[in-house]
Amino acid sequence: MHSILQRGNAILAYTLSVLACLTFVCFASTVLLNYRTHADLNTVKVVVKNVPDYSASREKNDLGFLTFDLHTDLSHLFNWNLFLYLTAEYETANNKLNQVVLWDKIILRGENAVLDFKNMNTKYYFWDDGNGLKGNNNITLTLSWNIIPNAGLLPNIFAHGSHSFQFPVDYTTSRMVRLN
Amino acid sequence: MDIASLFDDVKRMNKRQFLYQVLSFGMIVSSALMIWKGLMVVTGSESPIVVVLSGSMEPAFHRGDLLFLTNYPDEPVRVGEIVVFKVEGRDIPIVHRVLKLHERENGTVKFLTKGDNNSVDDRGLYAPGQLWLTKRDVVGRARGFLPYVGMVTILMNEYPKFKLSVLGCLGFYVLVHRE
């Protein structure tokens, strides 16, 4: 006859292999999906200041402020959790590539995934690593997302459509600019 | 089950058979080690599989989730990626997302990270005076995700007695039972 140990072992092994199979099917059923879609981006208000960055080097760095419009419909493309982020990408004399995340949002499954923001403030400060924002005429805003599946790969995907803008050639000195 | 019957198999073995059992036990241990080292070669990461230990990346990763990492030198770090990095003076690597990145002409990169569930960036977690991470600090980049499986490791690390008893039982079982 089979002992309790053998029975327990069999049950545990069977449960684990069924779970592993299910997880694999879960992964396989989503691995080939196309997660790209369009996003409309626009900047509304853009100013740049030159102020000491107390969070880093304490030197005077360029600090950009902007508000943006964002319209996109992500509801048809995801069934998992999404991590959305808006990146500003640009080139300066100091650095060949700068990427700064200005805003992000977590969308859980079941939540509203049709986004329509008007005149949104950024979530993070747009600090440059030096003084490369003033008069910079090619800053590209892109929306991307990182898909967090039940199990499987963690792809980072760019939206179709980006928006390029330039910063003014003069620093703003007024204290009226706020970032909420 | 009778305890004495556990040893029945052993009693019936001669010296050679017992030695064979010990060898097959050694085989299991060494193949586990080989798989780990092999993964290190394939992924280029010094620690290809990590367990998430904190809730700082919730709701993406919870405590006990398993992450598969790669760390290929020619693959650039980009904003939005989840990196696992080591900080001087901390034993446990941290899993957080890249928030800002500046890359120079000669390819040197510095970047800042933040946990999804934290309200501020990671400058407070870095070594005193450290403002940026560089490629040297990176252990790997998260590529794959498996939920809950790492809970076993967490249990074992938090209750060393549990770990010892599980390992002891498994070792005992392998030694005592004949294939």
mmCIF file of C-alpha atoms in Angstrom:
data_model
loop_
_atom_site.group_PDB
_atom_site.id
_atom_site.type_symbol
_atom_site.label_atom_id
_atom_site.label_comp_id
_atom_site.label_asym_id
_atom_site.label_seq_id
_atom_site.Cartn_x
_atom_site.Cartn_y
_atom_site.Cartn_z
ATOM 1 C CA MET A 1 0.000 0.000 0.000
ATOM 2 C CA HIS A 2 0.980 3.618 -0.382
ATOM 3 C CA SER A 3 2.084 5.465 2.695
ATOM 4 C CA ILE A 4 0.845 8.890 3.733
ATOM 5 C CA LEU A 5 4.170 10.376 2.703
ATOM 6 C CA GLN A 6 3.885 8.940 -0.771
ATOM 7 C CA ARG A 7 0.301 10.137 -1.158
ATOM 8 C CA GLY A 8 1.184 13.618 0.066
ATOM 9 C CA ASN A 9 4.138 13.716 -2.251
ATOM 10 C CA ALA A 10 2.003 12.701 -5.228
ATOM 11 C CA ILE A 11 -0.664 15.317 -4.478
ATOM 12 C CA LEU A 12 1.906 18.080 -4.001
ATOM 13 C CA ALA A 13 3.786 17.177 -7.162
ATOM 14 C CA TYR A 14 0.583 17.026 -9.195
ATOM 15 C CA THR A 15 -0.677 20.371 -7.834
ATOM 16 C CA LEU A 16 2.626 22.045 -8.581
ATOM 17 C CA SER A 17 2.819 20.711 -12.120
ATOM 18 C CA VAL A 18 -0.789 21.773 -12.865
ATOM 19 C CA LEU A 19 -0.038 25.259 -11.519
ATOM 20 C CA ALA A 20 3.149 25.444 -13.561
ATOM 21 C CA CYS A 21 1.258 24.394 -16.699
ATOM 22 C CA LEU A 22 -1.488 26.978 -16.117
ATOM 23 C CA THR A 23 1.089 29.707 -15.524
ATOM 24 C CA PHE A 24 2.851 28.760 -18.730
ATOM 25 C CA VAL A 25 -0.387 28.844 -20.726
ATOM 26 C CA CYS A 26 -1.132 32.228 -19.141
ATOM 27 C CA PHE A 27 2.256 33.466 -20.362
ATOM 28 C CA ALA A 28 1.959 31.854 -23.805
ATOM 29 C CA SER A 29 -1.504 33.282 -24.468
ATOM 30 C CA THR A 30 -0.285 36.869 -24.113
ATOM 31 C CA VAL A 31 3.295 36.796 -25.327
ATOM 32 C CA LEU A 32 2.442 37.522 -28.967
ATOM 33 C CA LEU A 33 -0.129 40.268 -28.375
ATOM 34 C CA ASN A 34 0.524 43.648 -29.903
ATOM 35 C CA TYR A 35 0.589 46.191 -27.118
ATOM 36 C CA ARG A 36 1.181 49.330 -29.190
ATOM 37 C CA THR A 37 -1.346 52.040 -29.780
ATOM 38 C CA HIS A 38 -1.603 55.749 -30.546
ATOM 39 C CA ALA A 39 -1.303 58.595 -28.093
ATOM 40 C CA ASP A 40 -1.875 62.270 -28.798
ATOM 41 C CA LEU A 41 0.419 64.585 -26.904
ATOM 42 C CA ASN A 42 0.658 68.326 -26.839
ATOM 43 C CA THR A 43 2.332 70.920 -24.669
ATOM 44 C CA VAL A 44 0.399 73.944 -23.506
ATOM 45 C CA LYS A 45 2.624 76.165 -21.405
ATOM 46 C CA VAL A 46 6.416 75.912 -21.463
ATOM 47 C CA VAL A 47 8.852 77.983 -19.409
ATOM 48 C CA VAL A 48 12.379 77.487 -18.171
ATOM 49 C CA LYS A 49 14.085 78.827 -15.061
ATOM 50 C CA ASN A 50 17.654 78.769 -13.816
ATOM 51 C CA VAL A 51 17.705 77.920 -10.134
ATOM 52 C CA PRO A 52 19.920 75.992 -7.706
ATOM 53 C CA ASP A 53 19.094 72.286 -7.574
ATOM 54 C CA TYR A 54 19.165 71.559 -3.857
ATOM 55 C CA SER A 55 18.198 67.945 -4.411
ATOM 56 C CA ALA A 56 21.436 67.268 -6.269
ATOM 57 C CA SER A 57 24.591 69.263 -6.863
ATOM 58 C CA ARG A 58 23.324 72.621 -5.485
ATOM 59 C CA GLU A 59 24.609 74.269 -8.637
ATOM 60 C CA LYS A 60 22.341 76.397 -10.764
ATOM 61 C CA ASN A 61 20.659 74.105 -13.257
ATOM 62 C CA ASP A 62 17.933 74.592 -15.797
ATOM 63 C CA LEU A 63 14.491 73.690 -14.524
ATOM 64 C CA GLY A 64 11.722 73.352 -17.050
ATOM 65 C CA PHE A 65 8.029 73.721 -16.336
ATOM 66 C CA LEU A 66 5.367 72.562 -18.698
ATOM 67 C CA THR A 67 1.777 71.534 -18.828
ATOM 68 C CA PHE A 68 0.576 68.994 -21.323
ATOM 69 C CA ASP A 69 -2.478 67.521 -22.993
ATOM 70 C CA LEU A 70 -2.710 63.791 -23.320
ATOM 71 C CA HIS A 71 -5.324 61.804 -25.104
ATOM 72 C CA THR A 72 -5.141 58.068 -25.556
ATOM 73 C CA ASP A 73 -7.308 55.008 -25.319
ATOM 74 C CA LEU A 74 -5.516 52.042 -23.804
ATOM 75 C CA SER A 75 -8.565 50.002 -22.908
ATOM 76 C CA HIS A 76 -8.385 47.613 -25.859
ATOM 77 C CA LEU A 77 -4.749 46.698 -25.447
ATOM 78 C CA PHE A 78 -4.295 45.540 -21.932
ATOM 79 C CA ASN A 79 -5.686 43.050 -19.563
ATOM 80 C CA TRP A 80 -3.033 43.407 -16.876
ATOM 81 C CA ASN A 81 -1.581 46.163 -14.772
ATOM 82 C CA LEU A 82 0.079 48.955 -16.658
ATOM 83 C CA PHE A 83 2.718 51.416 -15.633
ATOM 84 C CA LEU A 84 2.441 54.510 -17.833
ATOM 85 C CA TYR A 85 5.157 57.100 -18.064
ATOM 86 C CA LEU A 86 5.728 60.268 -20.032
ATOM 87 C CA THR A 87 9.349 60.829 -21.001
ATOM 88 C CA ALA A 88 11.100 63.939 -22.256
ATOM 89 C CA GLU A 89 14.061 63.041 -24.422
ATOM 90 C CA TYR A 90 16.597 65.598 -25.642
ATOM 91 C CA GLU A 91 20.218 66.268 -26.441
ATOM 92 C CA THR A 92 22.432 68.857 -24.784
ATOM 93 C CA ALA A 93 26.013 69.990 -25.122
ATOM 94 C CA ASN A 94 26.893 67.985 -22.017
ATOM 95 C CA ASN A 95 24.996 64.828 -22.745
ATOM 96 C CA LYS A 96 24.278 62.923 -25.914
ATOM 97 C CA LEU A 97 21.063 61.566 -24.476
ATOM 98 C CA ASN A 98 18.887 62.821 -21.655
ATOM 99 C CA GLN A 99 15.712 61.108 -20.576
ATOM 100 C CA VAL A 100 13.556 62.550 -17.835
ATOM 101 C CA VAL A 101 10.277 61.050 -16.707
ATOM 102 C CA LEU A 102 7.867 63.940 -16.138
ATOM 103 C CA TRP A 103 4.734 62.118 -15.193
ATOM 104 C CA ASP A 104 3.603 58.588 -14.526
ATOM 105 C CA LYS A 105 0.470 56.713 -13.670
ATOM 106 C CA ILE A 106 -0.403 53.191 -12.646
ATOM 107 C CA ILE A 107 -3.492 51.698 -14.235
ATOM 108 C CA LEU A 108 -4.784 48.516 -12.672
ATOM 109 C CA ARG A 109 -6.921 46.083 -14.588
ATOM 110 C CA GLY A 110 -10.557 47.138 -14.528
ATOM 111 C CA GLU A 111 -9.742 50.798 -14.093
ATOM 112 C CA ASN A 112 -10.608 53.440 -16.647
ATOM 113 C CA ALA A 113 -7.985 53.300 -19.387
ATOM 114 C CA VAL A 114 -9.328 56.083 -21.602
ATOM 115 C CA LEU A 115 -7.153 59.034 -20.734
ATOM 116 C CA ASP A 116 -8.045 62.583 -21.677
ATOM 117 C CA PHE A 117 -6.002 65.134 -19.763
ATOM 118 C CA LYS A 118 -6.059 68.827 -20.482
ATOM 119 C CA ASN A 119 -3.398 71.205 -19.226
ATOM 120 C CA MET A 120 -1.936 68.670 -16.811
ATOM 121 C CA ASN A 121 0.945 69.579 -14.544
ATOM 122 C CA THR A 122 3.949 67.316 -14.505
ATOM 123 C CA LYS A 123 4.466 65.051 -11.519
ATOM 124 C CA TYR A 124 8.249 65.305 -11.322
ATOM 125 C CA TYR A 125 10.575 68.268 -11.674
ATOM 126 C CA PHE A 126 12.156 68.667 -15.070
ATOM 127 C CA TRP A 127 15.745 69.258 -13.974
ATOM 128 C CA ASP A 128 18.440 69.245 -16.579
ATOM 129 C CA ASP A 129 21.919 68.018 -15.791
ATOM 130 C CA GLY A 130 23.417 71.462 -16.452
ATOM 131 C CA ASN A 131 22.070 74.358 -18.492
ATOM 132 C CA GLY A 132 20.808 72.622 -21.583
ATOM 133 C CA LEU A 133 17.113 73.485 -21.540
ATOM 134 C CA LYS A 134 17.137 77.206 -22.353
ATOM 135 C CA GLY A 135 16.531 77.616 -26.059
ATOM 136 C CA ASN A 136 16.685 73.879 -26.629
ATOM 137 C CA ASN A 137 14.584 73.406 -29.724
ATOM 138 C CA ASN A 138 14.154 69.680 -29.857
ATOM 139 C CA ILE A 139 12.596 68.160 -26.789
ATOM 140 C CA THR A 140 10.546 65.100 -27.604
ATOM 141 C CA LEU A 141 7.724 63.927 -25.392
ATOM 142 C CA THR A 142 6.843 60.265 -25.646
ATOM 143 C CA LEU A 143 4.365 58.127 -23.808
ATOM 144 C CA SER A 144 5.452 54.622 -22.930
ATOM 145 C CA TRP A 145 4.160 51.829 -20.801
ATOM 146 C CA ASN A 146 5.508 48.869 -18.969
ATOM 147 C CA ILE A 147 3.170 45.905 -18.880
ATOM 148 C CA ILE A 148 3.104 43.863 -15.698
ATOM 149 C CA PRO A 149 1.564 40.500 -16.588
ATOM 150 C CA ASN A 150 0.274 37.756 -14.306
ATOM 151 C CA ALA A 151 3.441 35.939 -15.189
ATOM 152 C CA GLY A 152 5.873 36.342 -18.041
ATOM 153 C CA LEU A 153 7.824 39.039 -19.807
ATOM 154 C CA LEU A 154 7.864 42.705 -18.781
ATOM 155 C CA PRO A 155 7.846 44.628 -22.060
ATOM 156 C CA ASN A 156 8.409 48.387 -22.272
ATOM 157 C CA ILE A 157 6.408 49.768 -25.171
ATOM 158 C CA PHE A 158 6.420 53.164 -26.873
ATOM 159 C CA ALA A 159 3.196 54.676 -28.078
ATOM 160 C CA HIS A 160 2.849 55.667 -31.713
ATOM 161 C CA GLY A 161 2.946 59.428 -31.860
ATOM 162 C CA SER A 162 5.163 61.852 -29.970
ATOM 163 C CA HIS A 163 5.350 65.589 -29.596
ATOM 164 C CA SER A 164 8.372 67.836 -30.057
ATOM 165 C CA PHE A 165 8.593 71.317 -28.610
ATOM 166 C CA GLN A 166 11.159 73.954 -27.739
ATOM 167 C CA PHE A 167 11.962 75.877 -24.623
ATOM 168 C CA PRO A 168 11.990 79.701 -24.715
ATOM 169 C CA VAL A 169 15.339 81.403 -25.254
ATOM 170 C CA ASP A 170 14.994 83.433 -22.053
ATOM 171 C CA TYR A 171 14.725 82.383 -18.450
ATOM 172 C CA THR A 172 11.535 83.220 -16.637
ATOM 173 C CA THR A 173 12.099 85.147 -13.458
ATOM 174 C CA SER A 174 8.551 85.534 -12.268
ATOM 175 C CA ARG A 175 7.491 83.651 -9.183
ATOM 176 C CA MET A 176 4.117 82.893 -10.647
ATOM 177 C CA VAL A 177 5.114 79.557 -12.123
ATOM 178 C CA ARG A 178 3.930 76.775 -9.926
ATOM 179 C CA LEU A 179 4.061 73.045 -10.098
ATOM 180 C CA ASN A 180 1.305 71.415 -8.189
ATOM 181 C CA MET B 1 4.085 5.126 9.095
ATOM 182 C CA ASP B 2 6.434 3.245 11.353
ATOM 183 C CA ILE B 3 9.726 5.064 11.924
ATOM 184 C CA ALA B 4 11.728 1.835 11.857
ATOM 185 C CA SER B 5 10.403 0.949 8.416
ATOM 186 C CA LEU B 6 12.022 4.151 7.091
ATOM 187 C CA PHE B 7 15.364 2.533 7.585
ATOM 188 C CA ASP B 8 14.367 -0.747 5.966
ATOM 189 C CA ASP B 9 15.864 0.308 2.685
ATOM 190 C CA VAL B 10 19.115 1.278 4.363
ATOM 191 C CA LYS B 11 19.328 -2.016 6.210
ATOM 192 C CA ARG B 12 19.000 -3.920 2.991
ATOM 193 C CA MET B 13 21.784 -1.928 1.334
ATOM 194 C CA ASN B 14 25.371 -2.968 1.330
ATOM 195 C CA LYS B 15 28.281 -0.553 1.542
ATOM 196 C CA ARG B 16 28.479 0.055 -2.187
ATOM 197 C CA GLN B 17 24.794 0.802 -2.479
ATOM 198 C CA PHE B 18 24.963 3.235 0.419
ATOM 199 C CA LEU B 19 27.895 4.998 -1.181
ATOM 200 C CA TYR B 20 25.880 5.223 -4.399
ATOM 201 C CA GLN B 21 23.091 6.934 -2.473
ATOM 202 C CA VAL B 22 25.537 9.486 -1.069
ATOM 203 C CA LEU B 23 26.914 10.118 -4.556
ATOM 204 C CA SER B 24 23.479 10.667 -6.061
ATOM 205 C CA PHE B 25 22.763 13.140 -3.266
ATOM 206 C CA GLY B 26 25.945 14.984 -4.192
ATOM 207 C CA MET B 27 24.805 14.902 -7.806
ATOM 208 C CA ILE B 28 21.587 16.751 -6.972
ATOM 209 C CA VAL B 29 23.432 19.449 -5.065
ATOM 210 C CA SER B 30 26.044 19.957 -7.770
ATOM 211 C CA SER B 31 23.539 20.054 -10.623
ATOM 212 C CA ALA B 32 21.574 22.755 -8.778
ATOM 213 C CA LEU B 33 24.796 24.727 -8.471
ATOM 214 C CA MET B 34 25.586 24.174 -12.147
ATOM 215 C CA ILE B 35 22.167 25.425 -13.243
ATOM 216 C CA TRP B 36 22.669 28.580 -11.181
ATOM 217 C CA LYS B 37 26.164 29.201 -12.533
ATOM 218 C CA GLY B 38 24.997 28.379 -16.067
ATOM 219 C CA LEU B 39 22.211 30.965 -15.767
ATOM 220 C CA MET B 40 24.816 33.493 -14.632
ATOM 221 C CA VAL B 41 26.766 32.878 -17.839
ATOM 222 C CA VAL B 42 23.696 33.028 -20.099
ATOM 223 C CA THR B 43 22.184 36.177 -18.572
ATOM 224 C CA GLY B 44 25.396 38.004 -17.761
ATOM 225 C CA SER B 45 24.017 38.901 -14.360
ATOM 226 C CA GLU B 46 25.715 37.968 -11.119
ATOM 227 C CA SER B 47 22.315 37.114 -9.680
ATOM 228 C CA PRO B 48 19.945 36.065 -12.507
ATOM 229 C CA ILE B 49 16.938 35.370 -10.271
ATOM 230 C CA VAL B 50 15.954 37.643 -7.404
ATOM 231 C CA VAL B 51 13.092 37.641 -4.927
ATOM 232 C CA VAL B 52 11.275 40.910 -4.272
ATOM 233 C CA LEU B 53 11.617 41.636 -0.576
ATOM 234 C CA SER B 54 9.779 44.912 -0.110
ATOM 235 C CA GLY B 55 6.551 46.546 -1.183
ATOM 236 C CA SER B 56 8.209 49.558 -2.761
ATOM 237 C CA MET B 57 7.253 48.464 -6.278
ATOM 238 C CA GLU B 58 3.600 47.699 -5.550
ATOM 239 C CA PRO B 59 1.239 47.172 -7.314
ATOM 240 C CA ALA B 60 3.626 45.787 -9.938
ATOM 241 C CA PHE B 61 5.641 43.522 -7.668
ATOM 242 C CA HIS B 62 4.716 42.266 -4.255
ATOM 243 C CA ARG B 63 6.813 40.700 -1.569
ATOM 244 C CA GLY B 64 7.697 37.170 -2.610
ATOM 245 C CA ASP B 65 7.515 37.630 -6.386
ATOM 246 C CA LEU B 66 10.320 36.241 -8.489
ATOM 247 C CA LEU B 67 12.165 38.314 -11.107
ATOM 248 C CA PHE B 68 14.399 37.054 -13.904
ATOM 249 C CA LEU B 69 17.230 39.405 -14.749
ATOM 250 C CA THR B 70 19.585 39.911 -17.636
ATOM 251 C CA ASN B 71 22.587 42.184 -17.669
ATOM 252 C CA TYR B 72 24.134 42.341 -21.129
ATOM 253 C CA PRO B 73 26.858 44.989 -21.308
ATOM 254 C CA ASP B 74 25.876 46.252 -24.776
ATOM 255 C CA GLU B 75 22.211 46.709 -23.871
ATOM 256 C CA PRO B 76 21.661 50.347 -22.896
ATOM 257 C CA VAL B 77 19.816 51.310 -19.734
ATOM 258 C CA ARG B 78 16.739 53.382 -20.518
ATOM 259 C CA VAL B 79 14.143 55.279 -18.564
ATOM 260 C CA GLY B 80 11.152 53.215 -17.431
ATOM 261 C CA GLU B 81 13.110 49.992 -17.073
ATOM 262 C CA ILE B 82 13.191 48.159 -13.788
ATOM 263 C CA VAL B 83 16.755 47.738 -12.595
ATOM 264 C CA VAL B 84 18.167 45.806 -9.675
ATOM 265 C CA PHE B 85 21.088 47.646 -8.143
ATOM 266 C CA LYS B 86 23.451 47.422 -5.228
ATOM 267 C CA VAL B 87 24.257 50.319 -2.946
ATOM 268 C CA GLU B 88 27.413 50.512 -0.922
ATOM 269 C CA GLY B 89 26.720 49.654 2.706
ATOM 270 C CA ARG B 90 23.557 47.663 1.963
ATOM 271 C CA ASP B 91 23.641 43.876 1.645
ATOM 272 C CA ILE B 92 20.340 43.494 -0.166
ATOM 273 C CA PRO B 93 19.996 44.691 -3.776
ATOM 274 C CA ILE B 94 17.106 47.067 -4.527
ATOM 275 C CA VAL B 95 14.550 46.633 -7.344
ATOM 276 C CA HIS B 96 13.368 50.038 -8.633
ATOM 277 C CA ARG B 97 12.468 51.853 -11.830
ATOM 278 C CA VAL B 98 14.718 54.314 -13.697
ATOM 279 C CA LEU B 99 13.301 57.842 -13.496
ATOM 280 C CA LYS B 100 16.018 60.043 -15.021
ATOM 281 C CA LEU B 101 18.986 59.300 -17.184
ATOM 282 C CA HIS B 102 21.884 61.284 -18.651
ATOM 283 C CA GLU B 103 24.252 59.677 -21.119
ATOM 284 C CA ARG B 104 27.469 61.338 -22.268
ATOM 285 C CA GLU B 105 29.098 61.166 -25.678
ATOM 286 C CA ASN B 106 31.614 58.569 -24.466
ATOM 287 C CA GLY B 107 28.860 56.271 -23.282
ATOM 288 C CA THR B 108 29.023 56.854 -19.534
ATOM 289 C CA VAL B 109 25.563 56.838 -18.055
ATOM 290 C CA LYS B 110 24.240 58.156 -14.796
ATOM 291 C CA PHE B 111 20.697 57.601 -13.688
ATOM 292 C CA LEU B 112 18.262 58.058 -10.841
ATOM 293 C CA THR B 113 15.710 55.501 -9.701
ATOM 294 C CA LYS B 114 12.435 55.509 -7.800
ATOM 295 C CA GLY B 115 10.119 52.842 -6.438
ATOM 296 C CA ASP B 116 6.612 52.955 -7.920
ATOM 297 C CA ASN B 117 5.086 52.907 -4.471
ATOM 298 C CA ASN B 118 7.478 55.480 -2.970
ATOM 299 C CA SER B 119 6.636 59.162 -3.132
ATOM 300 C CA VAL B 120 10.236 60.338 -3.521
ATOM 301 C CA ASP B 121 13.194 59.230 -5.596
ATOM 302 C CA ASP B 122 15.947 56.993 -4.256
ATOM 303 C CA ARG B 123 18.602 59.583 -3.405
ATOM 304 C CA GLY B 124 17.881 58.951 0.265
ATOM 305 C CA LEU B 125 18.595 55.245 -0.194
ATOM 306 C CA TYR B 126 21.920 55.662 -1.963
ATOM 307 C CA ALA B 127 25.224 55.841 -0.145
ATOM 308 C CA PRO B 128 25.814 59.211 1.590
ATOM 309 C CA GLY B 129 26.814 61.780 -1.011
ATOM 310 C CA GLN B 130 25.843 59.554 -3.919
ATOM 311 C CA LEU B 131 23.511 61.334 -6.318
ATOM 312 C CA TRP B 132 23.426 58.967 -9.278
ATOM 313 C CA LEU B 133 23.763 55.308 -10.109
ATOM 314 C CA THR B 134 26.091 54.126 -12.844
ATOM 315 C CA LYS B 135 26.269 50.910 -14.844
ATOM 316 C CA ARG B 136 28.668 49.490 -12.272
ATOM 317 C CA ASP B 137 25.956 49.469 -9.606
ATOM 318 C CA VAL B 138 23.508 47.461 -11.711
ATOM 319 C CA VAL B 139 23.056 43.770 -10.940
ATOM 320 C CA GLY B 140 20.512 43.243 -13.714
ATOM 321 C CA ARG B 141 17.378 44.420 -15.448
ATOM 322 C CA ALA B 142 14.020 42.778 -14.857
ATOM 323 C CA ARG B 143 12.885 40.845 -17.921
ATOM 324 C CA GLY B 144 10.526 38.199 -16.587
ATOM 325 C CA PHE B 145 8.158 37.906 -13.682
ATOM 326 C CA LEU B 146 6.687 35.004 -11.738
ATOM 327 C CA PRO B 147 4.371 35.707 -8.809
ATOM 328 C CA TYR B 148 4.472 34.185 -5.309
ATOM 329 C CA VAL B 149 7.183 31.581 -5.960
ATOM 330 C CA GLY B 150 9.785 33.513 -3.984
ATOM 331 C CA MET B 151 7.664 33.225 -0.845
ATOM 332 C CA VAL B 152 9.433 29.927 -0.130
ATOM 333 C CA THR B 153 12.796 31.686 -0.031
ATOM 334 C CA ILE B 154 11.446 34.434 2.215
ATOM 335 C CA LEU B 155 10.017 31.834 4.631
ATOM 336 C CA MET B 156 13.317 29.999 4.691
ATOM 337 C CA ASN B 157 15.343 33.142 5.309
ATOM 338 C CA GLU B 158 13.066 34.383 8.063
ATOM 339 C CA TYR B 159 12.754 31.076 9.867
ATOM 340 C CA PRO B 160 16.176 29.395 9.749
ATOM 341 C CA LYS B 161 14.794 26.434 11.720
ATOM 342 C CA PHE B 162 12.215 25.836 8.999
ATOM 343 C CA LYS B 163 14.967 25.958 6.397
ATOM 344 C CA LEU B 164 17.109 23.474 8.311
ATOM 345 C CA SER B 165 14.229 21.072 8.846
ATOM 346 C CA VAL B 166 13.140 21.174 5.184
ATOM 347 C CA LEU B 167 16.688 20.689 3.942
ATOM 348 C CA GLY B 168 17.282 17.992 6.557
ATOM 349 C CA CYS B 169 14.123 16.097 5.581
ATOM 350 C CA LEU B 170 14.929 16.288 1.859
ATOM 351 C CA GLY B 171 18.504 15.166 2.417
ATOM 352 C CA PHE B 172 17.378 12.349 4.670
ATOM 353 C CA TYR B 173 14.768 11.227 2.154
ATOM 354 C CA VAL B 174 17.263 11.156 -0.699
ATOM 355 C CA LEU B 175 19.841 9.256 1.356
ATOM 356 C CA VAL B 176 17.456 6.706 2.772
ATOM 357 C CA HIS B 177 15.357 5.846 -0.257
ATOM 358 C CA ARG B 178 16.519 3.654 -3.026
ATOM 359 C CA GLU B 179 15.674 4.470 -6.641
#
